[in-house]
Short mmCIF file of C-alpha atoms in Angstrom, two decimals:
data_model
loop_
_atom_site.label_atom_id
_atom_site.label_comp_id
_atom_site.label_asym_id
_atom_site.label_seq_id
_atom_site.Cartn_x
_atom_site.Cartn_y
_atom_site.Cartn_z
CA MET A 1 65.18 136.55 65.29
CA LYS A 2 67.86 137.26 67.84
CA LEU A 3 66.06 135.06 70.37
CA SER A 4 65.82 132.25 67.82
CA LYS A 5 69.58 132.47 67.16
CA LEU A 6 70.27 132.40 70.88
CA VAL A 7 68.16 129.26 71.28
CA ILE A 8 69.95 127.58 68.38
CA ALA A 9 73.36 128.63 69.78
CA ALA A 10 72.43 127.29 73.21
CA ALA A 11 71.33 124.01 71.64
CA VAL A 12 74.64 123.71 69.77
CA VAL A 13 76.61 124.40 72.97
CA ALA A 14 74.51 121.85 74.87
CA ALA A 15 75.03 119.25 72.16
CA GLY A 16 78.77 119.94 72.19
CA ALA A 17 78.90 119.63 75.98
CA SER A 18 76.96 116.37 75.76
CA SER A 19 79.39 115.01 73.19
CA VAL A 20 82.38 116.07 75.35
CA ALA A 21 80.78 114.40 78.37
CA THR A 22 80.19 111.20 76.38
CA SER A 23 83.76 111.29 75.14
CA ALA A 24 85.04 111.85 78.69
CA LEU A 25 83.00 108.88 79.91
CA ALA A 26 84.43 106.72 77.14
CA GLN A 27 87.96 107.79 78.04
CA ALA A 28 87.28 107.26 81.74
CA LYS A 29 87.03 103.48 81.33
CA GLU A 30 90.16 103.11 83.42
CA GLN A 31 90.90 101.23 86.62
CA PHE A 32 93.26 103.30 88.74
CA PHE A 33 95.93 101.78 90.96
CA PRO A 34 97.54 104.20 93.43
CA LEU A 35 101.11 103.03 94.07
CA LEU A 36 102.64 104.11 97.36
CA SER A 37 106.40 103.69 97.10
CA TYR A 38 109.74 104.67 98.56
CA ARG A 39 112.51 105.22 96.07
CA THR A 40 114.45 107.54 98.38
CA GLY A 41 115.99 107.18 101.83
CA PRO A 42 117.44 104.21 103.74
CA TYR A 43 114.74 101.79 102.56
CA ALA A 44 115.10 102.59 98.86
CA PRO A 45 117.32 99.58 97.96
CA ASN A 46 114.42 97.30 98.94
CA GLY A 47 111.56 99.61 98.03
CA VAL A 48 112.69 100.23 94.44
CA PRO A 49 112.50 96.65 93.04
CA TRP A 50 109.19 96.11 94.87
CA ALA A 51 107.74 99.24 93.22
CA ASN A 52 109.21 98.38 89.81
CA GLY A 53 107.59 94.94 89.82
CA LYS A 54 104.17 96.45 90.46
CA GLN A 55 104.53 99.01 87.67
CA ASP A 56 105.83 96.51 85.14
CA TYR A 57 102.96 94.10 85.78
CA ILE A 58 100.42 96.84 85.09
CA LYS A 59 102.25 97.76 81.88
CA MET A 60 102.37 94.10 80.86
CA ILE A 61 98.62 93.55 81.42
CA ASN A 62 97.84 96.61 79.28
CA ALA A 63 100.28 95.60 76.54
CA ARG A 64 99.52 91.87 76.44
CA ASP A 65 95.82 91.76 77.35
CA GLY A 66 94.54 95.27 76.67
CA GLY A 67 93.74 95.66 80.37
CA ILE A 68 91.07 93.71 82.26
CA ASN A 69 88.25 92.77 79.89
CA GLY A 70 88.84 95.98 77.97
CA VAL A 71 89.33 98.23 81.00
CA LYS A 72 92.69 99.96 80.77
CA LEU A 73 94.85 100.06 83.92
CA THR A 74 96.36 103.36 85.06
CA PHE A 75 98.57 104.20 88.01
CA GLU A 76 100.35 106.98 89.82
CA GLU A 77 103.22 106.59 92.24
CA CYS A 78 103.45 108.62 95.42
CA GLU A 79 106.70 108.75 97.38
CA THR A 80 106.34 108.03 101.10
CA GLY A 81 109.96 107.53 102.12
CA TYR A 82 108.45 104.79 104.37
CA ALA A 83 107.19 107.60 106.65
CA THR A 84 103.70 107.19 108.09
CA ASP A 85 102.71 110.86 107.75
CA ARG A 86 103.76 110.99 104.11
CA GLY A 87 101.94 107.72 103.46
CA VAL A 88 98.73 109.18 104.85
CA GLU A 89 99.22 112.29 102.69
CA CYS A 90 99.60 110.09 99.59
CA TYR A 91 96.45 108.19 100.51
CA GLU A 92 94.42 111.36 101.00
CA ARG A 93 95.63 112.79 97.69
CA LEU A 94 94.96 109.69 95.60
CA LYS A 95 91.87 108.15 97.22
CA SER A 96 89.39 110.30 95.26
CA ARG A 97 90.80 109.53 91.83
CA PRO A 98 88.20 108.04 89.43
CA GLY A 99 88.33 104.25 89.30
CA VAL A 100 90.50 103.88 92.41
CA SER A 101 90.75 100.19 93.28
CA LEU A 102 92.80 99.51 96.44
CA PHE A 103 95.87 100.64 98.35
CA ASP A 104 99.03 98.67 99.10
CA PRO A 105 100.52 100.90 101.85
CA GLN A 106 103.95 99.19 101.67
CA ALA A 107 104.58 99.82 105.38
CA THR A 108 103.09 98.48 108.60
CA GLY A 109 103.06 101.94 110.19
CA ILE A 110 101.10 103.39 107.26
CA THR A 111 98.75 100.40 107.42
CA PHE A 112 98.00 101.10 111.08
CA ALA A 113 97.17 104.71 110.20
CA LEU A 114 94.92 103.78 107.26
CA THR A 115 93.02 100.94 108.93
CA GLU A 116 90.45 103.33 110.37
CA LYS A 117 90.21 105.40 107.19
CA ALA A 118 89.57 102.52 104.77
CA PRO A 119 86.07 101.60 106.07
CA VAL A 120 84.97 105.24 105.87
CA ASP A 121 86.30 105.69 102.34
CA LYS A 122 85.30 102.16 101.30
CA ILE A 123 88.73 101.41 99.81
CA PRO A 124 90.43 98.09 100.68
CA LEU A 125 94.01 97.70 101.88
CA MET A 126 96.23 94.90 100.61
CA THR A 127 99.10 94.17 103.00
CA LEU A 128 100.82 91.12 101.55
CA GLY A 129 103.14 89.64 104.18
CA TYR A 130 102.92 92.64 106.51
CA GLY A 131 100.51 94.87 108.45
CA LEU A 132 98.18 93.82 111.25
CA SER A 133 98.42 90.10 111.98
CA VAL A 134 94.93 90.06 113.51
CA ALA A 135 93.51 91.37 110.21
CA GLN A 136 93.50 87.77 109.00
CA ASP A 137 90.07 87.74 110.67
CA GLY A 138 87.89 89.13 107.89
CA GLN A 139 84.79 89.12 110.05
CA ALA A 140 86.43 91.80 112.21
CA PHE A 141 88.53 93.58 109.56
CA LYS A 142 86.34 93.98 106.50
CA TRP A 143 88.76 96.19 104.56
CA ASN A 144 92.20 94.70 105.42
CA PHE A 145 93.73 91.85 103.43
CA PRO A 146 97.09 90.48 104.68
CA PHE A 147 97.43 88.10 101.72
CA MET A 148 99.92 85.20 101.91
CA GLY A 149 101.00 85.70 105.51
CA SER A 150 101.47 87.95 108.51
CA TYR A 151 104.30 88.52 110.95
CA TRP A 152 102.66 86.00 113.25
CA THR A 153 102.64 83.31 110.56
CA GLY A 154 106.25 84.16 109.66
CA ALA A 155 107.44 83.98 113.27
CA ASP A 156 105.56 80.73 113.79
CA ILE A 157 107.16 79.12 110.74
CA LEU A 158 110.65 80.18 111.83
CA ILE A 159 110.16 78.56 115.24
CA GLN A 160 108.84 75.41 113.56
CA HIS A 161 111.92 75.32 111.31
CA ILE A 162 114.38 75.86 114.16
CA GLY A 163 112.57 73.21 116.19
CA LYS A 164 112.84 70.75 113.29
CA ALA A 165 116.57 71.50 112.93
CA ASN A 166 116.99 70.55 116.61
CA GLY A 167 115.07 67.29 116.32
CA GLY A 168 111.73 68.59 117.61
CA LEU A 169 110.12 71.60 119.25
CA ASP A 170 110.63 70.01 122.67
CA LYS A 171 114.40 70.34 122.11
CA LEU A 172 114.07 74.14 122.23
CA LYS A 173 113.63 74.03 126.02
CA GLY A 174 116.41 76.00 127.70
CA LYS A 175 117.66 77.55 124.47
CA LYS A 176 117.98 81.30 123.94
CA ILE A 177 116.52 82.99 120.87
CA ALA A 178 117.18 86.70 120.30
CA LEU A 179 114.89 88.91 118.23
CA VAL A 180 116.85 91.76 116.63
CA TYR A 181 114.04 93.96 115.39
CA HIS A 182 113.32 97.29 113.73
CA ASP A 183 111.93 99.44 116.55
CA SER A 184 108.65 100.23 114.78
CA PRO A 185 105.18 98.66 114.41
CA PHE A 186 106.71 96.34 111.80
CA GLY A 187 109.43 95.04 114.11
CA LYS A 188 107.19 94.71 117.16
CA GLU A 189 104.42 92.81 115.39
CA PRO A 190 105.88 89.24 115.77
CA ILE A 191 106.52 89.61 119.52
CA PRO A 192 103.16 88.22 120.83
CA LEU A 193 103.52 85.04 118.75
CA LEU A 194 107.15 84.52 119.81
CA GLN A 195 106.18 85.03 123.45
CA GLU A 196 103.45 82.42 123.07
CA ARG A 197 105.87 79.93 121.49
CA ALA A 198 108.49 80.64 124.19
CA LYS A 199 105.91 79.86 126.86
CA MET A 200 104.93 76.63 125.06
CA HIS A 201 108.43 75.30 124.43
CA GLY A 202 110.46 76.76 127.29
CA PHE A 203 113.00 78.80 125.36
CA GLU A 204 114.20 82.22 126.50
CA LEU A 205 113.23 85.12 124.23
CA GLN A 206 115.64 88.05 124.22
CA MET A 207 114.35 91.23 122.55
CA LEU A 208 116.84 93.67 121.04
CA PRO A 209 115.28 96.72 119.38
CA VAL A 210 117.22 98.63 116.73
CA THR A 211 116.48 102.34 116.23
CA ALA A 212 115.32 103.13 112.70
CA PRO A 213 116.68 103.11 110.09
CA GLY A 214 119.21 100.67 111.57
CA VAL A 215 122.58 101.97 110.41
CA GLU A 216 123.93 101.96 113.98
CA GLN A 217 123.81 98.50 115.60
CA LYS A 218 127.12 98.16 117.44
CA ALA A 219 125.48 98.26 120.88
CA THR A 220 122.94 95.63 119.78
CA TRP A 221 125.58 93.21 118.56
CA LEU A 222 127.69 93.81 121.65
CA GLN A 223 124.66 92.45 123.58
CA VAL A 224 124.48 89.49 121.18
CA ARG A 225 128.18 88.78 121.73
CA GLN A 226 127.72 88.91 125.49
CA SER A 227 124.57 86.77 125.70
CA ARG A 228 125.49 84.35 122.86
CA PRO A 229 121.94 83.32 121.90
CA ASP A 230 121.52 79.99 120.14
CA TYR A 231 119.66 81.74 117.32
CA VAL A 232 119.03 85.27 116.13
CA LEU A 233 115.82 86.22 114.36
CA LEU A 234 116.32 89.31 112.20
CA TRP A 235 113.20 91.44 111.75
CA GLY A 236 114.74 94.15 109.59
CA TRP A 237 114.12 96.16 106.45
CA GLY A 238 116.34 98.16 104.15
CA VAL A 239 119.83 99.08 105.28
CA MET A 240 119.21 97.49 108.70
CA ASN A 241 119.59 94.00 107.21
CA SER A 242 122.99 94.35 105.57
CA THR A 243 124.23 96.30 108.62
CA ALA A 244 123.14 93.44 110.91
CA LEU A 245 124.96 90.88 108.79
CA LYS A 246 128.14 92.97 108.76
CA GLU A 247 127.97 93.41 112.54
CA ALA A 248 127.36 89.68 113.00
CA GLN A 249 130.46 89.00 110.91
CA ALA A 250 132.49 91.54 112.91
CA THR A 251 131.44 90.06 116.26
CA GLY A 252 131.86 86.48 115.08
CA TYR A 253 128.23 85.47 115.41
CA PRO A 254 127.58 82.54 113.02
CA ARG A 255 125.39 83.59 110.10
CA ASP A 256 123.96 80.08 109.81
CA LYS A 257 122.29 80.67 113.20
CA MET A 258 120.54 83.77 111.85
CA TYR A 259 117.03 83.69 110.36
CA GLY A 260 115.38 86.68 108.75
CA VAL A 261 111.75 87.49 108.02
CA TRP A 262 110.79 87.55 104.30
CA TRP A 263 111.60 91.28 104.20
CA ALA A 264 115.16 90.46 105.24
CA GLY A 265 115.80 87.83 102.60
CA ALA A 266 116.36 89.57 99.27
CA GLU A 267 119.35 90.46 97.11
CA PRO A 268 119.90 94.00 98.53
CA ASP A 269 120.20 92.53 102.03
CA VAL A 270 123.17 90.34 101.23
CA ARG A 271 124.75 91.61 98.01
CA ASP A 272 127.15 94.05 99.69
CA VAL A 273 128.07 91.50 102.36
CA GLY A 274 128.72 88.71 99.85
CA GLU A 275 130.74 85.86 101.36
CA GLY A 276 130.34 87.46 104.77
CA ALA A 277 126.63 86.59 104.70
CA LYS A 278 127.20 82.98 103.63
CA GLY A 279 124.95 80.60 105.56
CA TYR A 280 122.39 83.28 106.47
CA ASN A 281 118.79 82.06 106.27
CA ALA A 282 115.54 83.91 105.64
CA LEU A 283 111.90 83.18 104.93
CA ALA A 284 110.69 83.22 101.33
CA LEU A 285 107.13 83.75 100.14
CA ASN A 286 108.04 83.37 96.48
CA THR A 287 110.67 82.18 94.08
CA SER A 288 113.03 84.41 92.12
CA GLY A 289 114.66 84.26 88.70
CA GLN A 290 113.64 84.99 85.12
CA GLN A 291 112.38 81.52 84.22
CA PRO A 292 108.66 81.84 85.21
CA LYS A 293 106.26 82.55 82.35
CA VAL A 294 104.97 85.77 83.94
CA ILE A 295 108.52 87.14 84.12
CA GLN A 296 109.13 86.12 80.51
CA ASP A 297 105.92 87.92 79.53
CA ILE A 298 107.10 91.08 81.30
CA LEU A 299 110.46 90.93 79.54
CA LYS A 300 108.79 90.40 76.16
CA ASN A 301 105.93 92.89 76.43
CA VAL A 302 107.56 95.61 78.52
CA HIS A 303 111.36 95.53 78.76
CA ASP A 304 112.07 94.37 75.21
CA LYS A 305 110.03 97.37 74.03
CA GLY A 306 112.10 99.76 76.13
CA GLN A 307 109.26 100.43 78.56
CA GLY A 308 110.64 98.77 81.69
CA THR A 309 110.51 100.70 84.93
CA GLY A 310 113.98 99.72 86.15
CA PRO A 311 117.04 97.78 84.94
CA LYS A 312 116.36 94.58 83.03
CA ASP A 313 118.72 92.48 85.14
CA GLU A 314 116.63 93.30 88.24
CA VAL A 315 113.54 91.66 86.70
CA GLY A 316 112.82 88.43 88.57
CA SER A 317 114.73 89.34 91.73
CA VAL A 318 113.08 88.40 95.04
CA LEU A 319 111.39 91.73 95.82
CA TYR A 320 110.67 92.56 92.18
CA THR A 321 108.81 89.24 91.91
CA ARG A 322 106.93 90.02 95.13
CA GLY A 323 105.83 93.31 93.62
CA VAL A 324 104.59 91.42 90.56
CA ILE A 325 102.63 89.03 92.81
CA ILE A 326 101.05 91.94 94.70
CA GLN A 327 99.92 93.60 91.49
CA MET A 328 98.65 90.31 90.06
CA LEU A 329 96.49 89.81 93.14
CA ALA A 330 95.19 93.36 92.75
CA VAL A 331 94.36 92.76 89.07
CA GLU A 332 92.72 89.41 89.81
CA SER A 333 90.65 91.02 92.56
CA VAL A 334 89.31 93.48 89.99
CA ARG A 335 88.71 90.66 87.51
CA ARG A 336 86.87 88.64 90.16
CA ALA A 337 84.76 91.69 91.02
CA GLN A 338 83.88 92.14 87.34
CA GLU A 339 82.54 88.58 87.25
CA ARG A 340 79.89 89.64 89.74
CA PHE A 341 79.34 93.32 89.02
CA GLY A 342 79.87 93.51 85.26
CA LYS A 343 82.66 92.47 82.89
CA GLY A 344 84.30 95.37 81.13
CA LYS A 345 83.22 97.84 83.80
CA VAL A 346 85.36 99.97 86.09
CA MET A 347 85.04 98.60 89.63
CA THR A 348 84.59 100.72 92.74
CA GLY A 349 86.72 100.18 95.82
CA GLU A 350 83.76 98.47 97.47
CA GLN A 351 83.37 96.07 94.55
CA VAL A 352 87.12 95.35 94.48
CA ARG A 353 86.89 94.55 98.21
CA TRP A 354 84.34 91.85 97.38
CA GLY A 355 86.72 90.50 94.73
CA MET A 356 89.55 90.35 97.26
CA GLU A 357 87.31 88.45 99.66
CA ASN A 358 86.31 85.91 97.03
CA LEU A 359 89.59 85.02 95.32
CA ALA A 360 90.09 81.41 94.30
CA LEU A 361 93.52 81.02 92.74
CA ASP A 362 94.16 77.29 92.55
CA GLN A 363 97.20 75.75 90.87
CA LYS A 364 95.49 75.57 87.47
CA LYS A 365 94.63 79.27 87.64
CA LEU A 366 98.14 80.22 88.78
CA ASP A 367 99.63 78.20 85.91
CA ALA A 368 97.34 79.98 83.43
CA LEU A 369 98.43 83.35 84.82
CA GLY A 370 102.10 82.42 84.42
CA PHE A 371 102.73 82.03 88.16
CA GLY A 372 103.31 78.28 88.22
CA GLY A 373 106.05 77.55 90.77
CA VAL A 374 106.25 81.20 91.84
CA MET A 375 103.81 81.02 94.77
CA ARG A 376 101.30 78.73 96.45
CA PRO A 377 97.55 78.72 95.66
CA LEU A 378 95.49 81.31 97.51
CA SER A 379 91.77 81.34 98.37
CA THR A 380 90.04 83.91 100.56
CA SER A 381 86.67 84.13 102.30
CA CYS A 382 84.75 86.38 104.67
CA ALA A 383 86.42 84.63 107.61
CA ASP A 384 89.90 84.37 106.09
CA HIS A 385 91.42 87.49 104.52
CA MET A 386 94.89 85.92 104.31
CA GLY A 387 94.18 83.03 101.98
CA SER A 388 97.51 81.26 102.45
CA THR A 389 100.14 80.90 105.20
CA TRP A 390 102.85 79.01 103.31
CA ALA A 391 106.55 79.95 103.38
CA ARG A 392 109.93 78.32 102.88
CA VAL A 393 113.44 79.01 104.10
CA HIS A 394 116.19 79.93 101.67
CA THR A 395 119.90 80.26 102.43
CA TRP A 396 122.54 82.58 100.96
CA ASP A 397 125.54 80.68 99.59
CA GLY A 398 127.73 83.74 99.13
CA SER A 399 126.44 84.59 95.67
CA LYS A 400 122.81 83.46 95.41
CA TRP A 401 119.78 82.22 97.37
CA ASN A 402 119.00 78.50 97.48
CA PHE A 403 115.92 76.93 99.03
CA SER A 404 116.88 74.95 102.12
CA SER A 405 113.50 73.70 103.36
CA ASP A 406 110.18 72.40 102.16
CA TRP A 407 107.07 74.53 102.43
CA TYR A 408 105.76 75.16 105.94
CA GLN A 409 102.32 76.30 107.03
CA ALA A 410 101.75 78.30 110.19
CA ASP A 411 100.10 76.33 112.98
CA GLU A 412 96.47 77.47 112.95
CA GLN A 413 95.85 75.82 116.34
CA ILE A 414 98.11 78.46 117.84
CA LEU A 415 97.24 81.33 115.53
CA LYS A 416 93.45 81.15 115.40
CA PRO A 417 92.84 81.76 119.13
CA MET A 418 95.39 84.59 119.11
CA VAL A 419 93.89 86.19 116.00
CA LYS A 420 90.36 85.97 117.38
CA ALA A 421 91.36 87.37 120.77
CA GLY A 422 93.27 90.23 119.14
CA ALA A 423 90.44 90.99 116.72
CA ASP A 424 87.84 90.91 119.53
CA LYS A 425 89.95 93.35 121.56
CA TYR A 426 90.26 95.67 118.55
CA LEU A 427 86.48 95.60 118.01
CA ALA A 428 85.80 96.24 121.70
CA ASP A 429 88.24 99.16 121.78
CA LYS A 430 86.61 100.69 118.69
CA LYS A 431 83.09 99.86 119.90
CA MET A 432 82.46 97.81 116.77
CA THR A 433 80.83 94.42 116.20
CA ARG A 434 81.60 91.45 113.98
CA ARG A 435 80.10 91.23 110.52
CA ASP A 436 76.96 89.13 110.24
CA ALA A 437 76.22 86.51 107.58
CA ALA A 438 74.32 89.02 105.42
CA ASP A 439 77.26 91.40 105.36
CA CYS A 440 79.57 88.55 104.34
CA GLN A 441 77.46 88.02 101.25
CA SER A 442 77.30 91.72 100.34
#
């Protein structure tokens, strides 16, 4: 009798455990997005709106659409302070979470550190507008996706624009262009492209590194005052940008001869300088403002319900919108993966990687997603992990940004040989080979 009761009790426990397991599986239908961020330190003014845009887009997709084909989106932020070691710690802590999709490292230094880890862990890296320029070559870098542009494409477009302003690239011969750059992997990344363009067009390239975080630049701008370059390219981030503009004003260097990368062209970079930054130019990957449908949807479904991540008046700012774009591309990569591997299912990092490599966001699709006018169409492939190289120039008028150029594309005739050579060197150094056709289809 006792044995019989024990058997029955064991059966009840087993049934209960089975039901708990089933319930846990049902609850686990969640796609997890690890969000590396920096809300503290000298880069916080730029890092905060970027992080807020990503969070709000996830909240909006859950509230408006119920997730991706019924799969709820979850996230967890991890503070890196823009430091490479802390970024790696965040990655290691979050990479094993169930339903992990991809990582957006939010720093070129962290990207460098994770590039060798991603293939082992089979988790893709999205580095929109930053990271390794040679990672555009998807046949060499299977797990890196520098969507929308790299520092080589940005530098190339700036030289094109300056050449056009002078009546042609041939008019750059004999001119002096200074690169004031953050002395880090981020700041050094455009140098090979600028050196190539200098060799082609005969201009002198002056390189002026700024020690991170960039609050002390007096010596740098003393050099600028002494050498009087025709143009200054600003490759800065965070407090370095506003400091550079203040120093330029103090030394009398004309702000209309200054051109920043797209990480030096947002509201935090110029707000404190105000009129003193008037005429300053920077690259733009996206529009800003609260008019786009996607921004209206975020306001309606998130902020109007008191669930916004940051202040409402920040919604639609340059970097906030870029954060929204990044998270949209992450969501659409999962959605694309579901089309192949099963709608309504949680995707693995490997499946999301396939989705990232097979994106096809034409204008009709962007319009449907609410991104009409916000960005250019983007399509990726095994060979091309960037998908788009378009950018414009916008100019600060003392109170707001205004577009001051048409869209440019980077010159692939210059970039492709450089990308291939750089990718081949990387593969040789790591004793790796290019992906074959079968792997491109996998």
